[in-house]
């Protein structure tokens, strides 16, 4: 007798995992270390502590501790909005006529609307523990800024958010939400920092960029008493915090004896994907699973599928430590795209290493195909997905249709990283058929690659 799997695979509050999982501990071939951009030596605690909080720095440099206990003060924060639902997509399966089983982990039920709150909480908690009074950060599309505003509101810390100027003008409701939670929002570039002033002097009408906002936020943190900088993706401590996604998904699936064959996530800097796949990838590295893992990125910003594996900067001003990663070059400027959270030139170093070593697959999708998939999904499953998350939906549907051809009954798990409530202008464009699918030419990419630093480590 087989019991029917419920539509929602519940975990009780007590079953929320109490440990983060550090995938690097189980990798035989570790990702290459961060490098200090001046000395080109591996970055140390002393290099990173002027910018970041203490515990995140330790976590960033730790590639041996497998399970890291989640402090009670963070477990408390998680209980306010977790566990996140794990849903069996019965309706989507039926609509596709596929023999595959499809599951998705939905991270969009909290007010910030995405998985980013999973790392915003811990980062605010650690800032408070360090005795700081405020933190700074940047935000592009606004999801990370909103998550940080919620987290600093919860823990009672000040927050300055440098928001890419064009986004702050387009995403007025994001801006309003960030300010309502009590954060100070500054459109970037601004005249509150030297790096902002320098950019404005060159180009007073610029709409700003994520790289420029990062430079401003870092400068402000370093120059302010009892203040540090927090970052929402790319770094390994962020992936560690996001492992709560995979830990929960695995705990719920284990309860029902379900083993996913294919695990899919969208990839911007890699945090939701890395968090979801972590514990499942750990089993694969240990030879206990044959699961496949797929990263899905926008064709307009094809970091995995067309990028280079090299040491590169995380920001356009070239101030961050050097990260060995798949990259399009910090000077690459992706065309406007509705998946704002996926417009980043680089990729987390752990995921980049797994990709290079053949454990992780990647594919790139154009946005009209992604929105087609989103519409198919929302009509039957009821949830309005974020454009970023819809990249994962597209690949999940394609894999399910492949099963329909072959008759295989595979188990597919994908990450639905957020809701699309703040992205309705993108859906309007889709409805009006004014959405375009820009794919960068090889020449466009070459211009980005030219910005990758010419250091011995990059000369093969
Ligand atoms: C920011 C964001 C992403 C991309 O960031 P990752 O670090 O790659 O996860 C994906 N989905 C949503 C909803 C986001 O807000």
XYZ file of C-alpha atoms and ligand atoms in Angstrom:
475
model
C 0.000 0.000 0.000
C 1.309 3.423 -0.849
C -0.012 6.384 1.050
C -0.783 9.381 -1.088
C 1.741 12.200 -0.735
C -0.035 15.342 0.546
C -0.037 18.540 -1.515
C 1.827 20.306 1.288
C 4.560 18.310 2.963
C 4.476 19.811 6.422
C 7.219 20.108 8.976
C 6.246 21.093 12.494
C 7.953 24.006 14.240
C 10.080 21.506 16.195
C 11.262 19.949 12.964
C 12.815 23.153 11.598
C 16.490 22.187 11.252
C 18.779 23.515 13.986
C 21.949 23.288 11.899
C 23.165 24.916 8.726
C 24.954 22.606 6.348
C 28.371 23.642 5.037
C 28.715 21.867 1.680
C 32.403 22.778 1.363
C 33.186 20.369 4.211
C 32.158 17.467 1.969
C 33.996 18.608 -1.170
C 37.236 16.766 -1.881
C 38.234 19.557 -4.233
C 37.528 22.764 -2.329
C 36.778 26.086 -3.978
C 39.906 28.246 -4.303
C 40.388 30.749 -1.439
C 39.456 34.428 -1.543
C 42.516 36.556 -2.317
C 43.488 39.911 -0.877
C 43.486 42.182 -3.970
C 46.730 43.916 -2.958
C 48.955 41.060 -1.815
C 47.214 38.311 -3.866
C 47.557 36.086 -0.783
C 44.574 34.192 0.683
C 42.352 36.624 2.569
C 42.500 36.319 6.362
C 40.211 37.177 9.254
C 42.232 40.390 9.714
C 41.615 41.381 6.083
C 37.868 40.816 6.250
C 36.912 42.034 9.737
C 37.101 45.773 8.995
C 34.277 45.253 6.482
C 32.192 42.272 7.683
C 30.845 41.039 11.034
C 32.963 38.563 13.010
C 31.006 35.316 12.837
C 30.180 35.621 9.103
C 33.935 36.080 8.461
C 34.668 32.852 10.369
C 31.944 31.093 8.417
C 33.275 32.483 5.149
C 36.719 31.005 5.762
C 35.522 27.677 7.211
C 35.530 24.882 4.664
C 35.801 21.984 7.114
C 32.935 22.182 9.652
C 30.035 20.201 8.172
C 27.181 21.250 10.479
C 27.101 24.675 12.095
C 24.545 25.149 14.911
C 22.011 27.920 14.290
C 22.074 30.175 17.388
C 18.815 30.235 19.375
C 18.415 33.963 18.597
C 18.310 33.126 14.883
C 16.122 30.035 15.308
C 13.625 32.393 16.943
C 13.713 34.680 13.911
C 13.256 31.699 11.557
C 10.218 30.501 13.530
C 8.429 33.752 12.689
C 8.102 32.720 9.021
C 9.419 29.168 8.632
C 9.163 26.351 7.744
C 8.670 27.460 4.152
C 6.110 25.357 2.300
C 7.233 22.329 0.288
C 4.485 21.714 -2.234
C 3.720 18.801 -4.532
C 2.751 20.361 -7.880
C -0.110 17.952 -8.573
C -1.901 20.501 -10.745
C 1.148 21.295 -12.838
C 1.877 17.585 -13.319
C -1.688 17.065 -14.518
C -1.589 20.088 -16.841
C 1.651 18.812 -18.404
C 0.451 15.208 -18.544
C 3.817 14.088 -17.202
C 4.574 10.912 -15.271
C 7.169 12.924 -13.294
C 6.561 13.993 -9.702
C 7.207 17.713 -9.253
C 7.868 19.440 -5.913
C 8.765 23.030 -5.158
C 10.056 24.785 -2.080
C 8.384 28.187 -1.835
C 10.421 30.934 -0.150
C 8.067 33.811 -0.969
C 5.604 33.678 1.933
C 7.395 36.240 4.120
C 6.747 39.965 3.613
C 10.104 40.626 1.922
C 8.900 38.082 -0.640
C 12.026 35.974 -1.142
C 14.590 33.610 0.365
C 16.884 36.580 1.128
C 15.432 36.926 4.622
C 17.160 33.616 5.545
C 20.540 35.344 5.488
C 19.372 38.873 6.387
C 18.236 37.591 9.809
C 21.543 35.928 10.725
C 23.589 38.873 9.454
C 21.593 41.353 11.544
C 21.822 39.007 14.554
C 25.619 38.787 14.295
C 25.930 42.565 13.860
C 23.992 43.013 17.098
C 26.216 40.409 18.815
C 29.313 42.357 17.707
C 27.933 45.406 19.503
C 27.367 47.364 16.301
C 24.695 50.036 16.029
C 24.160 49.947 12.269
C 24.957 48.166 9.008
C 25.040 49.234 5.365
C 24.210 47.402 2.182
C 23.240 47.864 -1.435
C 20.191 46.662 -3.295
C 19.409 46.385 -6.976
C 15.868 45.247 -7.628
C 15.148 45.764 -3.922
C 14.583 42.267 -2.514
C 17.756 42.222 -0.438
C 17.217 45.774 0.837
C 13.703 44.817 1.951
C 14.943 41.667 3.685
C 17.679 43.595 5.506
C 15.191 46.310 6.515
C 12.957 43.632 8.070
C 15.882 41.950 9.835
C 17.428 45.141 11.224
C 13.944 46.252 12.302
C 13.582 42.966 14.206
C 16.963 43.119 15.927
C 16.918 46.891 16.529
C 19.789 48.086 14.331
C 20.192 51.037 11.983
C 20.425 50.326 8.250
C 21.517 52.413 5.268
C 20.560 50.948 1.900
C 22.224 52.231 -1.265
C 19.669 51.452 -3.934
C 20.604 51.607 -7.616
C 19.070 54.948 -8.667
C 17.005 53.690 -11.623
C 15.559 50.910 -9.457
C 14.626 53.337 -6.679
C 12.709 55.345 -9.288
C 11.052 52.314 -10.929
C 10.395 50.178 -7.853
C 8.699 52.819 -5.739
C 6.823 50.272 -3.628
C 10.050 48.454 -2.749
C 11.509 51.785 -1.680
C 8.417 52.547 0.386
C 8.571 49.147 2.099
C 12.256 49.538 2.967
C 11.610 52.970 4.456
C 8.521 51.783 6.324
C 10.641 49.192 8.132
C 12.782 52.098 9.311
C 15.836 51.951 7.037
C 17.468 54.952 5.405
C 17.386 54.610 1.622
C 19.884 56.501 -0.541
C 19.643 56.340 -4.341
C 23.104 55.465 -5.701
C 25.316 57.064 -6.877
C 24.987 59.728 -4.203
C 27.095 62.554 -2.823
C 27.280 60.859 0.598
C 30.484 58.954 -0.345
C 33.722 59.664 -2.209
C 33.067 56.800 -4.651
C 29.570 58.132 -5.343
C 30.870 61.667 -5.878
C 33.557 60.394 -8.268
C 30.986 58.598 -10.390
C 28.627 61.590 -10.394
C 31.470 63.888 -11.447
C 32.067 61.695 -14.498
C 28.428 61.097 -15.350
C 25.898 63.255 -13.435
C 22.929 61.587 -15.149
C 23.873 57.978 -14.558
C 21.161 55.623 -13.357
C 23.677 53.801 -11.201
C 24.699 50.150 -11.039
C 24.965 47.417 -8.463
C 28.757 47.588 -8.526
C 28.653 51.300 -7.769
C 26.120 50.834 -4.957
C 28.377 48.152 -3.407
C 31.333 50.553 -3.450
C 29.270 53.231 -1.696
C 27.911 50.845 0.945
C 31.377 49.431 1.734
C 32.901 52.921 1.982
C 30.129 54.120 4.287
C 30.544 51.037 6.541
C 34.315 51.405 6.832
C 34.055 55.123 7.638
C 31.253 54.822 10.205
C 31.776 54.025 13.874
C 30.288 50.646 15.002
C 29.101 49.842 11.504
C 29.772 46.992 9.081
C 28.690 45.977 5.600
C 26.349 43.077 4.783
C 25.947 41.294 1.448
C 22.967 39.295 0.203
C 24.462 36.688 -2.127
C 27.657 35.359 -3.750
C 29.687 34.772 -0.580
C 29.894 31.373 1.086
C 28.499 32.486 4.455
C 25.334 33.568 2.642
C 25.064 30.095 1.065
C 25.564 28.597 4.503
C 22.594 30.543 5.923
C 20.514 29.636 2.881
C 21.176 25.934 3.502
C 18.110 26.143 5.758
C 16.126 25.805 2.479
C 17.715 22.487 1.535
C 17.797 21.212 5.119
C 14.048 21.758 5.433
C 13.269 20.353 1.989
C 15.314 17.240 2.726
C 13.770 16.771 6.186
C 10.254 16.939 4.711
C 11.075 14.632 1.795
C 12.804 12.121 4.084
C 9.605 11.924 6.149
C 7.811 10.602 3.094
C 10.694 8.584 1.701
C 11.033 10.792 -1.391
C 14.397 11.104 -3.155
C 14.679 13.794 -5.819
C 16.350 12.795 -9.130
C 16.654 16.337 -10.476
C 17.079 19.506 -8.401
C 16.727 22.880 -10.067
C 17.223 26.485 -9.007
C 17.639 29.895 -10.593
C 21.078 31.439 -10.216
C 22.018 35.106 -9.771
C 24.882 35.059 -7.275
C 23.982 31.492 -6.343
C 22.533 31.758 -2.833
C 19.065 30.208 -3.236
C 20.402 27.515 -5.566
C 23.337 26.718 -3.291
C 21.057 26.683 -0.249
C 18.534 24.341 -1.841
C 20.954 21.858 -3.355
C 23.460 21.803 -0.461
C 22.383 18.707 1.527
C 21.387 16.801 -1.639
C 24.715 17.606 -3.293
C 26.449 16.422 -0.125
C 24.886 12.982 -0.666
C 25.953 12.997 -4.277
C 29.551 13.870 -3.370
C 29.482 10.997 -0.867
C 28.394 8.619 -3.657
C 24.983 8.052 -2.036
C 22.892 9.685 -4.757
C 22.858 9.998 -8.525
C 20.740 13.145 -8.557
C 21.297 15.785 -11.233
C 21.555 19.471 -10.356
C 20.627 22.286 -12.738
C 21.329 26.018 -12.433
C 19.153 28.259 -14.602
C 20.305 31.752 -15.541
C 19.034 34.479 -17.877
C 20.400 34.393 -21.437
C 21.071 38.138 -20.986
C 23.559 37.456 -18.159
C 25.018 33.993 -18.948
C 27.603 33.655 -16.162
C 27.780 29.850 -16.065
C 27.070 29.004 -19.674
C 29.314 31.574 -21.385
C 31.528 32.941 -18.593
C 35.161 32.252 -17.682
C 36.506 30.553 -14.570
C 38.917 33.098 -13.101
C 39.764 35.277 -10.114
C 37.642 38.410 -10.342
C 36.324 41.294 -8.272
C 32.829 41.285 -6.818
C 32.206 44.956 -7.636
C 32.812 47.330 -10.545
C 35.023 49.645 -8.486
C 37.383 46.648 -7.976
C 37.639 46.991 -4.206
C 36.443 43.568 -2.926
C 38.633 40.521 -2.336
C 39.237 38.453 -5.469
C 36.926 35.473 -5.874
C 37.704 32.448 -8.055
C 34.422 32.036 -9.877
C 32.555 31.765 -13.118
C 32.425 35.373 -14.256
C 31.566 37.647 -17.148
C 33.991 40.263 -15.802
C 33.111 42.909 -13.219
C 32.907 45.404 -16.097
C 30.142 43.439 -17.832
C 26.902 45.404 -17.881
C 23.913 43.123 -18.435
C 21.063 44.527 -20.507
C 17.857 45.469 -18.726
C 16.046 42.317 -17.725
C 13.055 41.700 -15.519
C 14.872 39.130 -13.445
C 16.712 41.936 -11.615
C 18.042 39.549 -8.987
C 19.859 37.510 -11.645
C 21.786 40.381 -13.201
C 25.153 39.787 -11.592
C 28.445 39.215 -13.408
C 29.845 36.537 -11.066
C 28.785 33.358 -9.288
C 29.427 31.905 -5.832
C 32.827 30.168 -5.708
C 31.533 26.833 -4.363
C 28.923 26.502 -7.106
C 31.496 27.607 -9.690
C 33.839 24.842 -8.544
C 31.070 22.215 -8.617
C 30.190 23.357 -12.119
C 33.796 23.117 -13.310
C 34.099 19.650 -11.756
C 30.963 18.391 -13.509
C 28.622 18.059 -10.511
C 26.353 20.928 -11.510
C 24.749 21.567 -14.924
C 23.666 24.986 -16.165
C 21.403 26.373 -18.833
C 20.387 29.874 -19.940
C 16.851 30.937 -20.856
C 15.398 34.013 -22.598
C 12.822 35.995 -20.645
C 9.762 35.484 -22.876
C 10.165 31.689 -22.516
C 10.604 32.165 -18.777
C 7.394 34.207 -18.524
C 5.520 31.626 -20.652
C 6.524 29.041 -18.051
C 5.548 31.372 -15.191
C 2.037 31.816 -16.637
C 1.586 28.068 -17.136
C 2.613 27.531 -13.521
C 0.565 30.287 -11.878
C -2.640 29.358 -13.671
C -2.671 25.881 -12.162
C -0.674 26.262 -8.931
C -2.096 29.657 -7.984
C 1.159 31.346 -6.970
C 2.447 34.440 -8.815
C 6.163 33.678 -9.149
C 9.043 36.166 -9.168
C 10.659 36.507 -12.626
C 13.906 35.167 -11.107
C 12.208 32.048 -9.739
C 10.430 31.494 -13.048
C 13.762 30.484 -14.568
C 13.635 27.401 -12.355
C 10.005 26.778 -13.339
C 11.010 26.817 -17.014
C 13.640 24.113 -16.495
C 11.354 22.034 -14.257
C 8.646 22.068 -16.940
C 11.176 21.100 -19.622
C 12.452 18.191 -17.532
C 8.891 17.053 -16.810
C 8.062 17.153 -20.531
C 11.183 15.116 -21.228
C 9.816 12.483 -18.816
C 6.561 12.550 -20.761
C 8.504 11.596 -23.905
C 10.513 8.830 -22.289
C 7.830 7.664 -19.857
C 10.242 7.971 -16.944
C 8.751 8.739 -13.553
C 11.446 11.052 -12.233
C 11.186 13.132 -9.083
C 11.860 16.816 -9.751
C 12.436 19.396 -7.007
C 12.792 23.071 -7.786
C 13.284 26.220 -5.761
C 10.558 28.850 -6.032
C 12.672 31.598 -4.532
C 10.083 34.391 -4.355
C 6.778 36.008 -5.272
C 6.175 38.350 -8.176
C 3.937 40.904 -6.462
C 6.485 43.669 -6.909
C 7.156 42.644 -10.510
C 3.751 43.250 -12.013
C 5.165 45.865 -14.384
C 7.172 43.013 -15.932
C 3.998 40.954 -16.311
C 2.353 44.022 -17.898
C 5.123 44.134 -20.493
C 4.687 40.448 -21.130
C 0.942 40.921 -21.582
C 1.479 43.876 -23.933
C 4.019 41.838 -25.899
C 6.642 44.541 -25.525
C 9.137 42.282 -23.754
C 12.416 41.769 -25.578
C 14.976 38.961 -25.429
C 18.395 40.526 -25.644
C 21.258 38.055 -25.824
C 24.752 39.568 -25.570
C 27.010 39.075 -28.586
C 30.469 37.521 -28.276
C 31.888 41.055 -28.646
C 29.758 42.255 -25.698
C 31.167 39.409 -23.627
C 34.743 40.127 -24.734
C 34.398 43.666 -23.357
C 33.426 42.194 -20.002
C 36.239 39.614 -20.043
C 38.729 42.432 -20.656
C 37.952 43.691 -17.134
C 39.070 40.419 -15.479
C 42.327 41.202 -13.642
C 45.526 40.062 -15.329
C 47.178 38.398 -12.328
C 49.482 35.324 -12.264
C 46.668 33.174 -10.823
C 44.607 33.860 -13.971
C 47.388 33.013 -16.421
C 46.817 29.235 -16.382
C 17.881 37.820 -5.323
C 16.977 36.792 -5.851
C 17.462 35.706 -6.612
C 18.888 35.575 -7.020
O 19.821 35.531 -6.017
P 20.628 34.220 -5.651
O 21.650 34.677 -4.699
O 21.208 33.662 -6.913
O 19.657 33.279 -5.056
C 16.570 34.745 -7.021
N 15.264 34.828 -6.740
C 14.748 35.851 -6.023
C 13.283 35.887 -5.752
C 15.589 36.862 -5.558
O 15.085 37.875 -4.845
